[in-house]
Amino acid sequence: MPRLYVVATPIGNLDDLTPRMRWALESASLIAAEDTRVTQKLLTVMGISRPLISNHQHNEEARAPRIIERMIAENIDVAVTCDAGTPGISDPGMELVSAAWQAGIEVIPVSGPSAVITTLSAAGFDAREFAFYGFLPRENGDLRKKLHAIAHGPRVAVAYESPHRIVNLVEQIAREIPGARVCVCCDLTKKFEKIERGLAGTVLERLKANPNVEKGEYCVAIELPEIEEEAPAAQMSPRHMVMDALLEGMSMRDAVKCATQQGASRQDAYAASLEIKRWLESQLEE
């Protein structure tokens, strides 16, 4: 019975190649690659010669069944790779793996680098539970909706972002999720790897000061602000939530958002902010 090897490849540093990756690629009669040019360079470095066939996001749905048919007809093993990292994790590979299972073909994962896991390992966030979102929406309106969903999901989230949008992403995080921390990783494992970690607003200023910020590949981990156990949201009034946020240095607008993230309705949080504003104004008049 043919076998399908799902082979992870280095995300930037060739020293991350493993003997098991070599074994899998040498065992395959054919390699289904996201970009045959990229995989050919890797094979050349490893001294391996194997025929390649493209398997990318634009052709995988149609190509996967044909590759499976060929594997069965010729009784050959195939390896699937992406340009960097693990196939099927926001990269091509899922359709081919799914088709292999449906055809009764043995699937053999060959573990290796993943930008998602590498980012989490560098972040120091509590990632016992996290969500991965791939690339986030480009338009700010859609991005804000996605960040709202992230704010109500697991405490840690991971996403990819392009270098031209990374500053805007962190700016939106600082605005939409007050108190969130981020770990922004650029060119992981490469020569000019750079990692920034801290409150989103603080990291934003560092990114803006970096003249090379629009170069490289980014992976971002987001950690939602912690809710104090001794004062659960259900036992706090919207006024208390807003006031606590103000005392932490947030603006009134961000304090209202923070209160809604803790369970208060937007209407109640806004009403509480107006009440606090009136109280502050009365204190100034005195």
CSV table of C-alpha atoms in Angstrom, one decimal:
chain,number,residue,atom,x,y,z
A,1,MET,CA,0.0,0.0,0.0
A,2,PRO,CA,1.4,3.5,-0.9
A,3,ARG,CA,2.3,5.9,1.8
A,4,LEU,CA,1.9,9.7,2.0
A,5,TYR,CA,4.7,11.5,3.9
A,6,VAL,CA,3.7,14.9,5.3
A,7,VAL,CA,7.1,16.5,5.6
A,8,ALA,CA,7.7,19.7,7.6
A,9,THR,CA,10.7,21.8,6.3
A,10,PRO,CA,12.8,24.6,7.8
A,11,ILE,CA,11.2,28.0,8.3
A,12,GLY,CA,14.4,29.8,7.7
A,13,ASN,CA,17.4,27.9,9.1
A,14,LEU,CA,18.7,24.8,7.3
A,15,ASP,CA,20.2,23.5,10.5
A,16,ASP,CA,16.7,22.5,11.4
A,17,LEU,CA,16.8,19.8,8.9
A,18,THR,CA,16.5,16.4,10.5
A,19,PRO,CA,17.6,12.8,9.5
A,20,ARG,CA,13.9,11.8,9.5
A,21,MET,CA,13.1,14.6,7.0
A,22,ARG,CA,15.8,13.3,4.8
A,23,TRP,CA,14.6,9.7,5.2
A,24,ALA,CA,11.0,10.7,4.1
A,25,LEU,CA,12.1,12.7,1.1
A,26,GLU,CA,14.4,9.9,-0.1
A,27,SER,CA,11.7,7.3,0.5
A,28,ALA,CA,9.2,9.1,-1.8
A,29,SER,CA,9.1,8.5,-5.5
A,30,LEU,CA,7.4,11.8,-6.1
A,31,ILE,CA,7.3,15.1,-4.1
A,32,ALA,CA,4.2,17.3,-4.2
A,33,ALA,CA,5.5,20.8,-3.4
A,34,GLU,CA,3.9,24.1,-2.8
A,35,ASP,CA,6.5,25.8,-5.1
A,36,THR,CA,8.7,23.3,-7.0
A,37,ARG,CA,11.4,25.9,-7.3
A,38,VAL,CA,11.7,26.4,-3.5
A,39,THR,CA,11.6,22.6,-2.8
A,40,GLN,CA,14.2,21.9,-5.5
A,41,LYS,CA,16.6,24.3,-3.8
A,42,LEU,CA,16.2,22.4,-0.6
A,43,LEU,CA,16.7,19.0,-2.3
A,44,THR,CA,19.8,20.3,-4.0
A,45,VAL,CA,21.3,21.3,-0.6
A,46,MET,CA,20.4,17.9,0.8
A,47,GLY,CA,21.8,16.1,-2.3
A,48,ILE,CA,18.5,14.5,-3.1
A,49,SER,CA,17.1,14.1,-6.6
A,50,ARG,CA,13.4,13.4,-6.9
A,51,PRO,CA,10.7,14.4,-9.5
A,52,LEU,CA,8.5,17.2,-8.3
A,53,ILE,CA,4.9,18.2,-9.0
A,54,SER,CA,3.2,21.4,-7.9
A,55,ASN,CA,0.6,21.3,-5.2
A,56,HIS,CA,-0.5,24.8,-4.2
A,57,GLN,CA,-3.6,26.6,-3.0
A,58,HIS,CA,-4.8,27.3,-6.6
A,59,ASN,CA,-4.6,23.7,-7.9
A,60,GLU,CA,-4.6,21.4,-4.9
A,61,GLU,CA,-8.4,20.7,-4.8
A,62,ALA,CA,-8.2,19.4,-8.4
A,63,ARG,CA,-4.7,17.9,-8.3
A,64,ALA,CA,-5.0,15.9,-5.0
A,65,PRO,CA,-7.3,13.2,-6.5
A,66,ARG,CA,-5.0,12.8,-9.5
A,67,ILE,CA,-2.0,12.3,-7.2
A,68,ILE,CA,-3.9,9.7,-5.2
A,69,GLU,CA,-4.9,7.9,-8.4
A,70,ARG,CA,-1.3,7.8,-9.5
A,71,MET,CA,-0.1,6.6,-6.1
A,72,ILE,CA,-2.5,3.6,-6.3
A,73,ALA,CA,-2.0,2.9,-10.0
A,74,GLU,CA,1.9,2.9,-9.7
A,75,ASN,CA,2.1,1.8,-6.1
A,76,ILE,CA,4.4,4.7,-5.2
A,77,ASP,CA,5.0,6.7,-2.0
A,78,VAL,CA,4.6,10.5,-2.2
A,79,ALA,CA,5.9,13.3,0.1
A,80,VAL,CA,4.0,16.6,0.4
A,81,THR,CA,5.9,19.7,1.4
A,82,CYS,CA,5.2,23.4,1.6
A,83,ASP,CA,7.7,26.3,1.1
A,84,ALA,CA,8.4,26.5,4.9
A,85,GLY,CA,7.0,24.9,8.0
A,86,THR,CA,4.4,22.2,8.2
A,87,PRO,CA,2.0,21.4,5.4
A,88,GLY,CA,-1.7,22.0,6.1
A,89,ILE,CA,-1.1,24.7,8.7
A,90,SER,CA,-2.2,27.7,6.7
A,91,ASP,CA,-0.3,26.1,3.8
A,92,PRO,CA,-1.3,23.6,1.1
A,93,GLY,CA,-1.4,19.9,2.1
A,94,MET,CA,-4.8,19.5,3.7
A,95,GLU,CA,-6.7,18.4,0.5
A,96,LEU,CA,-4.0,15.8,-0.4
A,97,VAL,CA,-3.9,14.4,3.2
A,98,SER,CA,-7.7,14.2,3.3
A,99,ALA,CA,-7.8,12.5,-0.1
A,100,ALA,CA,-5.2,10.0,1.1
A,101,TRP,CA,-7.3,9.1,4.2
A,102,GLN,CA,-10.4,8.6,2.0
A,103,ALA,CA,-8.5,6.3,-0.3
A,104,GLY,CA,-7.1,4.2,2.6
A,105,ILE,CA,-3.6,5.4,2.0
A,106,GLU,CA,-1.3,5.4,5.1
A,107,VAL,CA,-0.4,9.0,6.2
A,108,ILE,CA,2.9,9.5,7.9
A,109,PRO,CA,3.6,12.9,9.5
A,110,VAL,CA,7.2,13.9,9.6
A,111,SER,CA,7.3,16.6,12.3
A,112,GLY,CA,9.5,19.7,12.2
A,113,PRO,CA,9.4,23.5,12.3
A,114,SER,CA,6.2,25.5,12.6
A,115,ALA,CA,6.1,29.3,12.9
A,116,VAL,CA,3.0,29.0,15.1
A,117,ILE,CA,4.6,26.8,17.7
A,118,THR,CA,7.9,28.6,17.5
A,119,THR,CA,6.2,31.9,18.2
A,120,LEU,CA,4.3,30.5,21.2
A,121,SER,CA,7.5,29.0,22.6
A,122,ALA,CA,9.2,32.5,22.4
A,123,ALA,CA,6.2,34.4,23.8
A,124,GLY,CA,6.0,33.0,27.3
A,125,PHE,CA,2.2,33.2,27.3
A,126,ASP,CA,0.0,30.5,28.8
A,127,ALA,CA,-0.7,28.5,25.7
A,128,ARG,CA,-2.4,25.5,27.2
A,129,GLU,CA,-5.3,26.6,25.1
A,130,PHE,CA,-5.0,28.8,22.1
A,131,ALA,CA,-6.5,29.6,18.7
A,132,PHE,CA,-4.8,30.0,15.3
A,133,TYR,CA,-6.3,32.3,12.8
A,134,GLY,CA,-3.9,32.1,9.8
A,135,PHE,CA,-3.7,35.4,8.0
A,136,LEU,CA,-6.1,38.1,9.4
A,137,PRO,CA,-8.4,40.2,7.2
A,138,ARG,CA,-6.8,43.0,5.3
A,139,GLU,CA,-9.6,45.6,5.6
A,140,ASN,CA,-9.8,47.4,9.0
A,141,GLY,CA,-13.6,46.8,9.3
A,142,ASP,CA,-13.2,43.1,8.9
A,143,LEU,CA,-10.1,43.1,11.0
A,144,ARG,CA,-11.9,44.8,13.9
A,145,LYS,CA,-14.6,42.1,13.7
A,146,LYS,CA,-12.0,39.4,13.8
A,147,LEU,CA,-10.3,41.0,16.8
A,148,HIS,CA,-13.6,41.2,18.6
A,149,ALA,CA,-14.0,37.4,18.1
A,150,ILE,CA,-10.4,36.9,19.3
A,151,ALA,CA,-11.2,39.0,22.4
A,152,HIS,CA,-14.0,36.5,23.2
A,153,GLY,CA,-12.1,33.3,22.4
A,154,PRO,CA,-9.2,31.5,24.1
A,155,ARG,CA,-6.8,33.7,26.1
A,156,VAL,CA,-4.0,33.3,23.5
A,157,ALA,CA,-4.3,33.6,19.8
A,158,VAL,CA,-1.8,33.3,17.0
A,159,ALA,CA,-1.9,34.8,13.5
A,160,TYR,CA,0.3,35.5,10.5
A,161,GLU,CA,0.7,39.0,9.1
A,162,SER,CA,2.4,40.6,6.1
A,163,PRO,CA,5.2,43.1,6.7
A,164,HIS,CA,3.2,45.9,5.1
A,165,ARG,CA,0.3,45.5,7.6
A,166,ILE,CA,2.1,44.5,10.8
A,167,VAL,CA,2.1,48.1,12.3
A,168,ASN,CA,-1.6,48.5,11.5
A,169,LEU,CA,-2.4,45.1,13.1
A,170,VAL,CA,-0.7,45.9,16.4
A,171,GLU,CA,-2.3,49.3,16.4
A,172,GLN,CA,-5.7,47.8,16.0
A,173,ILE,CA,-5.0,45.3,18.7
A,174,ALA,CA,-4.0,48.1,21.1
A,175,ARG,CA,-7.2,49.9,20.2
A,176,GLU,CA,-9.7,47.1,20.2
A,177,ILE,CA,-8.3,44.9,23.0
A,178,PRO,CA,-7.0,47.3,25.7
A,179,GLY,CA,-4.5,45.6,28.0
A,180,ALA,CA,-3.5,42.9,25.5
A,181,ARG,CA,0.1,41.7,25.3
A,182,VAL,CA,1.6,40.7,22.0
A,183,CYS,CA,4.7,38.8,20.9
A,184,VAL,CA,5.6,39.9,17.4
A,185,CYS,CA,8.1,37.6,15.7
A,186,CYS,CA,9.9,38.5,12.5
A,187,ASP,CA,12.0,36.1,10.3
A,188,LEU,CA,12.1,33.3,12.9
A,189,THR,CA,15.3,31.2,12.9
A,190,LYS,CA,16.8,33.4,10.2
A,191,LYS,CA,19.9,35.6,10.5
A,192,PHE,CA,18.0,38.8,11.3
A,193,GLU,CA,15.4,37.3,13.5
A,194,LYS,CA,13.7,39.9,15.7
A,195,ILE,CA,11.2,39.4,18.5
A,196,GLU,CA,9.2,42.2,20.3
A,197,ARG,CA,7.1,41.4,23.3
A,198,GLY,CA,5.0,43.5,25.7
A,199,LEU,CA,1.8,45.5,25.9
A,200,ALA,CA,0.4,46.1,22.4
A,201,GLY,CA,0.8,49.9,22.7
A,202,THR,CA,4.4,49.6,23.8
A,203,VAL,CA,5.3,47.1,21.0
A,204,LEU,CA,3.6,49.4,18.5
A,205,GLU,CA,6.0,52.3,19.4
A,206,ARG,CA,9.0,50.0,18.9
A,207,LEU,CA,7.7,48.8,15.5
A,208,LYS,CA,7.1,52.4,14.4
A,209,ALA,CA,10.7,53.2,15.4
A,210,ASN,CA,12.1,50.3,13.3
A,211,PRO,CA,13.1,51.5,9.8
A,212,ASN,CA,13.1,47.9,8.5
A,213,VAL,CA,9.7,47.0,10.0
A,214,GLU,CA,8.2,46.4,6.5
A,215,LYS,CA,10.7,43.6,5.7
A,216,GLY,CA,10.4,40.0,6.7
A,217,GLU,CA,7.8,37.5,7.6
A,218,TYR,CA,5.7,38.0,10.7
A,219,CYS,CA,3.9,35.7,13.2
A,220,VAL,CA,2.1,37.3,16.1
A,221,ALA,CA,0.8,35.9,19.4
A,222,ILE,CA,-1.9,37.8,21.3
A,223,GLU,CA,-2.5,37.4,25.0
A,224,LEU,CA,-5.8,38.7,26.3
A,225,PRO,CA,-5.8,40.7,29.5
A,226,GLU,CA,-6.3,38.6,32.6
A,227,ILE,CA,-9.5,39.0,34.6
A,228,GLU,CA,-8.7,39.2,38.3
A,229,GLU,CA,-10.0,36.0,40.1
A,230,GLU,CA,-10.9,37.9,43.3
A,231,ALA,CA,-13.3,40.1,41.4
A,232,PRO,CA,-15.1,38.0,38.8
A,233,ALA,CA,-17.0,40.0,36.2
A,234,ALA,CA,-20.4,38.6,37.3
A,235,GLN,CA,-19.9,40.3,40.7
A,236,MET,CA,-18.7,43.6,39.4
A,237,SER,CA,-21.0,46.4,38.3
A,238,PRO,CA,-20.3,48.1,34.9
A,239,ARG,CA,-19.4,51.3,36.8
A,240,HIS,CA,-16.8,49.3,38.8
A,241,MET,CA,-15.4,47.8,35.6
A,242,VAL,CA,-15.0,51.2,33.9
A,243,MET,CA,-13.5,52.8,37.0
A,244,ASP,CA,-11.0,50.1,37.5
A,245,ALA,CA,-9.9,50.4,33.8
A,246,LEU,CA,-9.6,54.2,34.2
A,247,LEU,CA,-7.4,53.7,37.3
A,248,GLU,CA,-5.1,51.5,35.2
A,249,GLY,CA,-4.5,54.4,32.9
A,250,MET,CA,-6.9,53.6,30.1
A,251,SER,CA,-8.8,56.3,28.2
A,252,MET,CA,-12.6,56.4,28.7
A,253,ARG,CA,-13.2,54.8,25.3
A,254,ASP,CA,-10.8,51.9,26.1
A,255,ALA,CA,-12.3,51.6,29.6
A,256,VAL,CA,-15.8,51.1,28.1
A,257,LYS,CA,-14.4,48.4,25.7
A,258,CYS,CA,-12.6,46.7,28.6
A,259,ALA,CA,-15.9,46.6,30.6
A,260,THR,CA,-17.7,45.0,27.6
A,261,GLN,CA,-15.0,42.4,27.4
A,262,GLN,CA,-15.6,41.5,31.0
A,263,GLY,CA,-19.2,40.8,30.4
A,264,ALA,CA,-21.0,44.2,30.7
A,265,SER,CA,-23.4,45.2,28.0
A,266,ARG,CA,-22.2,48.1,25.8
A,267,GLN,CA,-25.2,50.1,26.8
A,268,ASP,CA,-24.5,49.7,30.5
A,269,ALA,CA,-20.8,50.3,30.1
A,270,TYR,CA,-21.5,53.5,28.2
A,271,ALA,CA,-24.0,54.7,30.8
A,272,ALA,CA,-21.5,54.0,33.5
A,273,SER,CA,-18.9,56.1,31.7
A,274,LEU,CA,-21.3,59.0,31.4
A,275,GLU,CA,-22.0,58.7,35.1
A,276,ILE,CA,-18.3,58.8,35.9
A,277,LYS,CA,-17.8,61.7,33.6
A,278,ARG,CA,-20.5,63.7,35.4
A,279,TRP,CA,-19.0,62.8,38.8
A,280,LEU,CA,-15.5,63.9,37.7
A,281,GLU,CA,-16.9,67.2,36.3
A,282,SER,CA,-18.7,67.9,39.6
A,283,GLN,CA,-15.5,67.3,41.5
A,284,LEU,CA,-13.6,69.8,39.3
A,285,GLU,CA,-16.3,72.4,39.8
A,286,GLU,CA,-15.9,72.2,43.5
